[in-house]
Amino acid sequence: MKTHFPGIKPVVYEGPRSKNPLAFKHYNPDERVEGKTLKEHLRFSVVYWHTFRNALSDPFGAGTAIRPWDDGSNSVKNAQTRVRAAFEFMEKLGAPFYAFHDRDVAPEGKDLRETNKNLDAVVKVLKEEQQRTGIRLLWGTANLFSHPRYLHGAATSCNADVFAFAAAQVKKALEVAHELGGAGYVFWGGREGYSTLLNTDLKREQEHLAKFLHLAVDYKKRIGFQGQFYIEPKPKEPTKHQYDSDAAACLNFLRQFDLLSHLKLNLETNHATLAGHTMQHELEVAGAAGALGSIDANTGDELLGWDTDQFPTSVYLTTQIMLTILKYGGLATGGVNFDAKVRRESFEPVDLFHAHIGGMDTFARGLKIAAAIRKDGRLAEFVRQRYGSWDSGRGAQIERGQTSFGELEAAMLKQGEAAPNVSGRQEYLENLINEFL
Ligand code: XLS
Ligand code: NI
Ligand code: NI
């Protein structure tokens, strides 16, 4: 078999003392934490779009990426060769999952029929490579934002034919995800939003988006696809305002249109920060609603205001993320999906390894640290005690719904004042976390 990454051996765990840049220092897939292996906890996934389709261009300059296996053409044959290179990469990295948009893997043809045919020809190779390597599809999705037909949006387009085209595209993408045994399917509303309210019927667009998702749910049942549906929040980029702007907005939308039982959230760090939240906030909001599904692991740049999609390198960040994920019982169908790209200056194939190895090690550390914090128990105990007044007496009565405003007023009139509060001890808790880093 032809190798596309000559000179790169399968990446193995060598431990924290290793100076080998192409080895894991912290991600030991078979190590056990809280009863599961690291591999089972983290379910790492490589994204096709950034890792195999991003030429690393920016608004000021052309792509810089050197990808020797890619002839730069839009042929199906090139797309098939790229699949072989992608699987060699994922196999050498030891990533158990991958994710893709329909248009990442296969080129558009002259019409929908030809495009679907192209996709089938590439899916055949994806299936072969999945079988050869055991690597699985974490989730599939449809690109409903790049083609000019989607300039007004897809499900929220002012043009009903565009809605129909998007429906046809998602129908096919669901069939493909089903065929490949996908563990999930993601809806990200890339252009489901607006640039100006002057030309926008917001109410109608939101209703159309809900209609679209209901049709997808119906079709999923029809073909017997068992994968989990996710919606991925992002507040802006490419539009000025996107309807699925953050976890709370998504949950409200899903609840309003009776979709909450069908979709969970796929949360991305850089989208959280674009929305003015921390990633942990988004995870907590989703977890509290029973809708924490999967994560797109990346990070933004504190000094840049856009979706820079960098690989995560902050152990503090991954510790926070893993604390919340462990708290809500782990990623069931989801995974740690690296929706991240190397910098334009990091143009060699080996940089793809450095980036993913770093991300995987950072998450492995975060997981181990989070587990140690949980085992220590002081943090959870502090929070438990902070809410202690709710565990008995008046608090428990309120929680059980066994009281009224009248009764509570009577009690406070008698008591005269609510008892002084306890300190939040933020600084003590911050120090406590640092003990584990
Ligand atoms: C873009 C999104 C996108 C989704 C999949 O910002 O993160 O890549 O994850 O369509
Ligand atoms: Ni994403
Ligand atoms: Ni993003």
Coordinates of C-alpha atoms and ligand atoms in Angstrom, one line a residue:
M1 CA 0.0 0.0 0.0
K2 CA 1.2 3.5 -0.9
T3 CA 2.1 5.6 2.1
H4 CA 1.1 9.3 2.2
F5 CA 2.9 10.1 5.4
P6 CA 6.3 8.5 4.8
G7 CA 8.6 8.5 7.8
I8 CA 5.8 8.9 10.3
K9 CA 5.3 5.9 12.5
P10 CA 2.1 5.1 14.5
V11 CA 2.0 7.6 17.4
V12 CA 2.4 5.8 20.8
Y13 CA 2.2 6.7 24.4
E14 CA 5.7 7.3 25.9
G15 CA 4.8 9.1 29.1
P16 CA 5.5 12.6 30.5
R17 CA 9.2 12.3 30.4
S18 CA 9.4 11.6 26.6
K19 CA 11.0 14.3 24.5
N20 CA 9.7 12.7 21.3
P21 CA 7.4 15.3 19.6
L22 CA 5.5 12.6 17.8
A23 CA 4.6 10.6 20.9
F24 CA 1.8 11.0 23.5
K25 CA 2.9 12.3 26.9
H26 CA -0.4 12.0 28.6
Y27 CA -2.9 10.2 26.3
N28 CA -2.5 6.5 27.1
P29 CA -5.6 5.1 25.4
D30 CA -5.8 2.0 27.7
E31 CA -5.3 3.8 31.0
R32 CA -8.4 3.7 33.2
V33 CA -10.1 6.6 34.9
E34 CA -13.3 6.4 36.8
G35 CA -13.9 2.9 35.4
K36 CA -13.4 3.6 31.7
T37 CA -10.3 3.8 29.5
L38 CA -9.2 7.2 28.2
K39 CA -10.1 6.0 24.7
E40 CA -13.7 5.3 25.8
H41 CA -14.0 8.6 27.7
L42 CA -12.6 10.9 25.1
R43 CA -13.7 9.3 21.8
F44 CA -11.3 11.5 19.8
S45 CA -12.4 12.5 16.3
V46 CA -10.6 14.1 13.4
V47 CA -12.5 16.5 11.1
Y48 CA -12.3 16.1 7.4
W49 CA -12.9 19.8 6.5
H50 CA -10.1 21.4 8.4
T51 CA -7.6 18.6 8.3
F52 CA -8.0 17.4 4.7
R53 CA -9.8 20.2 2.9
N54 CA -8.5 23.4 4.4
A55 CA -5.8 24.9 2.1
L56 CA -5.0 27.4 4.9
S57 CA -5.9 30.6 3.0
D58 CA -7.0 33.7 4.7
P59 CA -8.8 36.8 3.4
F60 CA -5.4 38.3 2.6
G61 CA -3.6 35.4 1.0
A62 CA -3.8 32.1 -0.9
G63 CA -3.6 28.7 0.7
T64 CA -0.2 27.5 1.9
A65 CA -0.8 23.9 2.8
I66 CA 1.4 21.2 1.3
R67 CA -0.6 18.1 0.9
P68 CA 1.4 15.8 -1.5
W69 CA -1.5 13.2 -1.9
D70 CA -3.8 15.9 -3.2
D71 CA -3.5 16.9 -6.9
G72 CA -5.7 20.0 -6.3
S73 CA -8.3 18.8 -8.8
N74 CA -12.0 18.4 -8.3
S75 CA -12.0 14.8 -9.6
V76 CA -13.6 11.9 -7.9
K77 CA -10.4 10.0 -8.2
N78 CA -8.5 12.7 -6.2
A79 CA -11.3 12.6 -3.6
Q80 CA -10.9 8.9 -3.3
T81 CA -7.1 9.1 -2.9
R82 CA -7.6 11.8 -0.2
V83 CA -9.8 9.3 1.7
R84 CA -6.8 6.8 1.8
A85 CA -4.5 9.6 3.0
A86 CA -7.1 10.6 5.6
F87 CA -7.4 7.1 7.0
E88 CA -3.6 6.6 7.0
F89 CA -3.4 9.8 9.1
M90 CA -6.1 8.8 11.5
E91 CA -4.8 5.3 11.9
K92 CA -1.3 6.5 12.6
L93 CA -2.7 9.1 15.1
G94 CA -4.9 6.5 16.8
A95 CA -8.1 8.5 16.5
P96 CA -11.1 6.2 16.7
F97 CA -13.5 8.5 15.0
Y98 CA -13.9 11.1 12.2
A99 CA -16.5 13.6 11.0
F100 CA -17.3 15.2 7.6
H101 CA -19.7 17.3 5.6
D102 CA -21.0 15.7 2.3
R103 CA -19.1 18.3 0.2
D104 CA -15.8 17.8 2.1
V105 CA -15.4 14.3 0.8
A106 CA -16.8 14.5 -2.7
P107 CA -17.0 17.2 -5.4
E108 CA -20.3 18.8 -6.5
G109 CA -21.3 17.7 -10.0
K110 CA -23.2 19.6 -12.7
D111 CA -26.5 18.9 -11.0
L112 CA -27.8 17.1 -7.9
R113 CA -28.0 13.7 -9.6
E114 CA -24.3 13.8 -10.5
T115 CA -23.3 15.2 -7.1
N116 CA -25.0 12.3 -5.4
K117 CA -23.3 9.9 -7.7
N118 CA -19.9 11.5 -6.9
L119 CA -20.7 11.1 -3.2
D120 CA -21.6 7.4 -3.6
A121 CA -18.3 6.8 -5.3
V122 CA -16.4 8.3 -2.4
V123 CA -18.6 6.7 0.3
K124 CA -17.6 3.4 -1.1
V125 CA -14.0 4.1 -0.3
L126 CA -14.9 5.5 3.1
K127 CA -16.7 2.3 3.9
E128 CA -13.7 0.2 2.8
E129 CA -11.3 2.2 4.9
Q130 CA -13.6 2.1 7.9
Q131 CA -13.7 -1.7 7.6
R132 CA -10.0 -1.9 7.1
T133 CA -9.1 0.3 10.1
G134 CA -12.1 0.0 12.5
I135 CA -12.3 3.8 12.6
R136 CA -15.9 5.0 12.9
L137 CA -17.9 8.0 11.8
L138 CA -18.7 10.2 14.9
W139 CA -21.1 12.2 12.9
G140 CA -22.0 13.3 9.4
T141 CA -23.4 16.6 8.2
A142 CA -24.4 18.5 5.1
N143 CA -22.7 21.6 3.9
L144 CA -25.6 24.0 3.5
F145 CA -23.5 27.2 3.5
S146 CA -20.7 27.2 0.9
H147 CA -22.6 27.1 -2.4
P148 CA -24.0 30.4 -3.7
R149 CA -27.5 28.9 -3.8
Y150 CA -27.4 29.2 0.0
L151 CA -26.6 32.9 0.2
H152 CA -29.9 33.6 1.9
G153 CA -29.7 30.5 4.1
A154 CA -30.9 27.0 3.5
A155 CA -33.9 26.0 5.7
T156 CA -34.4 29.7 6.4
S157 CA -34.0 30.9 2.8
C158 CA -36.6 33.2 1.4
N159 CA -36.7 30.9 -1.6
A160 CA -38.8 27.7 -1.1
D161 CA -36.8 25.9 -3.8
V162 CA -33.6 26.4 -1.8
F163 CA -35.3 24.8 1.2
A164 CA -36.2 21.9 -1.1
F165 CA -32.7 21.6 -2.4
A166 CA -31.3 21.6 1.2
A167 CA -33.9 18.9 2.1
A168 CA -32.7 16.8 -0.8
Q169 CA -29.1 17.3 0.4
V170 CA -29.8 16.4 4.0
K171 CA -31.8 13.4 2.9
K172 CA -28.8 12.0 1.0
A173 CA -26.4 12.9 3.9
L174 CA -28.6 11.0 6.3
E175 CA -28.6 8.0 4.0
V176 CA -24.8 8.2 3.9
A177 CA -24.4 8.5 7.6
H178 CA -26.7 5.5 8.0
E179 CA -24.7 3.5 5.4
L180 CA -21.5 4.3 7.3
G181 CA -22.9 3.4 10.7
G182 CA -22.5 7.0 12.0
A183 CA -23.0 7.5 15.7
G184 CA -24.6 10.9 15.0
Y185 CA -25.6 13.6 12.6
V186 CA -25.0 17.4 13.2
F187 CA -27.1 20.4 12.1
W188 CA -25.1 23.6 12.2
G189 CA -27.0 26.6 10.9
G190 CA -24.2 28.2 8.9
R191 CA -26.3 30.7 7.1
E192 CA -29.5 30.2 9.1
G193 CA -29.7 33.8 10.2
Y194 CA -29.6 37.3 8.8
S195 CA -27.5 40.3 7.8
T196 CA -30.3 42.8 8.2
L197 CA -33.8 42.7 9.8
L198 CA -34.9 45.1 7.1
N199 CA -35.4 42.2 4.6
T200 CA -36.1 39.4 7.1
D201 CA -39.2 37.7 8.4
L202 CA -37.6 36.3 11.5
K203 CA -40.7 34.5 12.7
R204 CA -41.3 32.8 9.4
E205 CA -37.6 31.8 9.0
Q206 CA -37.6 30.2 12.5
E207 CA -40.7 28.3 11.7
H208 CA -39.2 27.0 8.5
L209 CA -36.0 25.9 10.4
A210 CA -38.2 23.9 12.8
K211 CA -40.2 22.4 9.9
F212 CA -36.9 21.3 8.3
L213 CA -35.7 19.6 11.5
H214 CA -39.0 17.8 11.9
L215 CA -38.8 16.5 8.3
A216 CA -35.2 15.3 9.1
V217 CA -36.5 13.5 12.2
D218 CA -39.3 11.9 10.2
Y219 CA -36.8 10.7 7.6
K220 CA -34.4 9.4 10.2
K221 CA -37.1 7.2 11.5
R222 CA -38.1 6.1 8.1
I223 CA -34.7 4.8 7.2
G224 CA -34.1 3.4 10.7
F225 CA -31.0 5.6 11.3
Q226 CA -30.1 5.2 15.0
G227 CA -27.5 7.9 15.2
Q228 CA -28.0 10.9 17.6
F229 CA -29.1 14.2 16.1
Y230 CA -27.3 17.3 17.3
I231 CA -27.6 21.0 16.8
E232 CA -24.4 23.1 17.0
P233 CA -24.8 26.6 18.4
K234 CA -22.9 29.6 17.0
P235 CA -23.9 33.2 17.3
K236 CA -22.4 34.7 14.1
E237 CA -20.0 34.1 11.2
P238 CA -20.9 33.9 8.4
T239 CA -24.1 35.8 9.2
K240 CA -24.4 38.7 11.6
H241 CA -26.9 36.9 13.7
Q242 CA -27.6 33.1 13.6
Y243 CA -30.7 31.6 15.1
D244 CA -28.9 28.9 16.9
S245 CA -26.8 31.5 18.7
D246 CA -25.9 29.7 22.0
A247 CA -26.9 26.7 24.1
A248 CA -29.8 28.5 25.8
A249 CA -31.2 29.9 22.5
C250 CA -31.0 26.4 20.9
L251 CA -32.7 24.8 23.9
N252 CA -35.5 27.4 23.7
F253 CA -35.9 26.9 20.0
L254 CA -36.0 23.1 20.3
R255 CA -38.5 23.3 23.2
Q256 CA -40.7 25.9 21.4
F257 CA -41.0 23.7 18.3
D258 CA -41.3 20.3 20.1
L259 CA -37.9 19.0 19.0
L260 CA -36.1 18.7 22.4
S261 CA -36.5 14.9 22.6
H262 CA -34.9 14.5 19.1
L263 CA -31.7 16.6 19.3
K264 CA -28.9 17.2 21.7
L265 CA -26.3 19.9 21.6
N266 CA -22.9 19.7 19.9
L267 CA -20.9 22.5 21.7
E268 CA -17.8 24.2 20.3
T269 CA -15.4 26.2 22.5
N270 CA -14.7 29.0 20.0
H271 CA -18.5 29.4 19.4
A272 CA -19.1 29.7 23.1
T273 CA -16.6 32.5 23.4
L274 CA -18.0 34.2 20.3
A275 CA -21.3 34.2 22.1
G276 CA -19.7 35.8 25.1
H277 CA -19.8 32.6 27.2
T278 CA -17.2 30.2 28.5
M279 CA -17.3 26.7 27.2
Q280 CA -18.0 25.4 30.6
H281 CA -21.1 27.6 30.8
E282 CA -22.4 26.2 27.6
L283 CA -21.8 22.6 28.8
E284 CA -23.5 23.3 32.1
V285 CA -26.5 24.9 30.4
A286 CA -26.8 21.8 28.1
G287 CA -26.1 19.3 30.8
A288 CA -28.7 20.8 33.1
A289 CA -31.3 20.3 30.4
G290 CA -30.2 16.8 29.7
A291 CA -29.0 17.8 26.2
L292 CA -25.2 17.5 26.5
G293 CA -24.3 15.6 23.4
S294 CA -20.9 16.1 21.9
I295 CA -18.1 18.7 21.7
D296 CA -16.2 20.4 18.9
A297 CA -12.9 20.8 20.6
N298 CA -10.9 23.9 19.7
T299 CA -10.1 27.3 21.2
G300 CA -10.2 30.9 20.1
D301 CA -7.5 33.6 20.5
E302 CA -8.1 36.0 23.3
L303 CA -6.8 38.9 21.2
L304 CA -8.7 38.1 18.0
G305 CA -12.5 38.4 17.9
W306 CA -13.3 35.7 15.4
D307 CA -13.6 31.9 15.0
T308 CA -9.9 31.1 14.8
D309 CA -10.5 27.4 15.4
Q310 CA -7.2 26.7 17.0
F311 CA -6.2 23.4 18.6
P312 CA -6.8 23.3 22.4
T313 CA -3.6 23.7 24.4
S314 CA -4.9 25.0 27.7
V315 CA -5.0 22.4 30.5
Y316 CA -7.1 24.8 32.6
L317 CA -9.7 24.8 29.8
T318 CA -9.8 21.1 29.3
T319 CA -10.0 20.5 33.0
Q320 CA -13.1 22.7 33.2
I321 CA -14.6 20.9 30.2
M322 CA -14.0 17.5 31.6
L323 CA -15.2 18.4 35.1
T324 CA -18.6 19.2 33.6
I325 CA -18.6 16.3 31.1
L326 CA -17.8 13.8 34.0
K327 CA -20.5 15.4 36.1
Y328 CA -23.1 14.7 33.5
G329 CA -22.1 11.1 33.0
G330 CA -19.7 11.5 30.1
L331 CA -20.0 11.6 26.3
A332 CA -22.4 8.8 25.3
T333 CA -22.8 8.9 21.6
G334 CA -20.6 12.0 21.3
G335 CA -16.9 12.6 21.3
V336 CA -14.1 15.1 21.4
N337 CA -14.1 16.2 17.8
F338 CA -11.2 18.5 16.8
D339 CA -13.0 21.1 14.8
A340 CA -9.7 22.9 14.6
K341 CA -7.1 23.9 12.0
V342 CA -3.4 24.4 12.0
R343 CA -2.1 28.0 11.4
R344 CA -1.4 29.2 7.9
E345 CA 2.3 29.2 8.8
S346 CA 2.1 25.5 9.8
F347 CA 1.8 24.2 6.3
E348 CA 3.6 20.8 6.4
P349 CA 1.8 17.4 6.8
V350 CA 3.7 16.7 10.0
D351 CA 2.0 19.8 11.6
L352 CA -1.3 18.0 11.4
F353 CA 0.2 15.4 13.7
H354 CA 1.7 18.0 16.1
A355 CA -1.7 19.7 16.3
H356 CA -3.7 16.6 17.1
I357 CA -1.2 15.1 19.5
G358 CA -1.2 18.3 21.4
G359 CA -5.0 18.4 21.5
M360 CA -5.3 14.8 22.6
D361 CA -2.6 15.2 25.3
T362 CA -4.3 18.4 26.6
F363 CA -7.6 16.6 26.9
A364 CA -6.1 13.5 28.5
R365 CA -4.5 15.8 31.1
G366 CA -7.8 17.6 31.6
L367 CA -9.6 14.4 32.1
K368 CA -7.1 13.0 34.6
I369 CA -7.0 16.3 36.6
A370 CA -10.8 16.5 36.6
A371 CA -11.0 12.9 37.9
A372 CA -8.5 13.7 40.6
I373 CA -10.5 16.8 41.7
R374 CA -13.6 14.6 41.8
K375 CA -11.8 11.9 43.8
D376 CA -10.5 14.5 46.3
G377 CA -14.1 15.6 46.8
R378 CA -13.5 19.0 48.4
L379 CA -14.9 21.0 45.5
A380 CA -18.2 19.0 45.3
E381 CA -18.5 19.0 49.1
F382 CA -18.1 22.8 49.1
V383 CA -20.9 23.2 46.6
R384 CA -23.1 20.7 48.5
Q385 CA -22.6 22.6 51.7
R386 CA -23.2 25.9 50.0
Y387 CA -26.8 24.7 49.2
G388 CA -27.2 23.0 52.5
S389 CA -30.2 25.2 53.5
W390 CA -32.2 23.4 50.8
D391 CA -31.6 19.9 52.1
S392 CA -34.0 20.1 55.1
G393 CA -36.6 22.3 56.8
R394 CA -37.9 25.3 54.8
G395 CA -35.6 24.8 51.8
A396 CA -36.7 21.2 51.3
Q397 CA -40.3 22.3 51.7
I398 CA -39.9 24.9 48.9
E399 CA -38.2 22.4 46.6
R400 CA -41.0 19.9 47.2
G401 CA -43.5 22.6 46.2
Q402 CA -45.2 22.4 49.7
T403 CA -45.4 26.1 50.5
S404 CA -46.9 29.4 49.4
F405 CA -45.9 33.1 49.3
G406 CA -48.2 33.7 52.2
E407 CA -46.5 31.0 54.4
L408 CA -43.1 32.3 53.5
E409 CA -44.0 35.9 54.3
A410 CA -45.4 34.8 57.6
A411 CA -42.2 33.0 58.4
M412 CA -40.0 36.0 57.5
L413 CA -42.2 38.5 59.4
K414 CA -41.7 36.3 62.4
Q415 CA -38.0 35.9 61.9
G416 CA -37.4 39.6 60.9
E417 CA -34.3 38.9 58.7
A418 CA -32.8 36.2 56.6
A419 CA -29.7 34.7 58.3
P420 CA -26.4 36.1 57.1
N421 CA -25.0 34.3 54.1
V422 CA -21.8 32.2 53.9
S423 CA -18.8 33.3 51.8
G424 CA -18.6 32.2 48.2
R425 CA -14.8 31.5 48.7
Q426 CA -14.0 31.9 45.0
E427 CA -10.3 32.5 45.7
Y428 CA -10.1 29.5 48.0
L429 CA -11.7 27.4 45.2
E430 CA -9.4 28.8 42.5
N431 CA -6.4 27.9 44.7
L432 CA -7.9 24.4 45.3
I433 CA -8.1 23.8 41.5
N434 CA -4.5 24.9 41.1
E435 CA -3.4 22.3 43.6
F436 CA -4.2 19.7 40.9
L437 CA -2.6 21.4 37.9
Ligands
XLS1 C1 -18.3 26.2 11.8 C2 -18.8 25.0 12.5 C3 -18.9 23.8 11.5 C4 -19.7 22.6 12.1 C5 -20.1 21.6 11.1 O1 -18.0 27.2 12.5 O2 -18.1 24.7 13.6 O3 -17.6 23.3 11.2 O4 -19.0 22.0 13.2 O5 -20.8 22.1 10.1
NI2 NI -18.0 22.9 14.7
NI3 NI -16.3 26.9 14.5

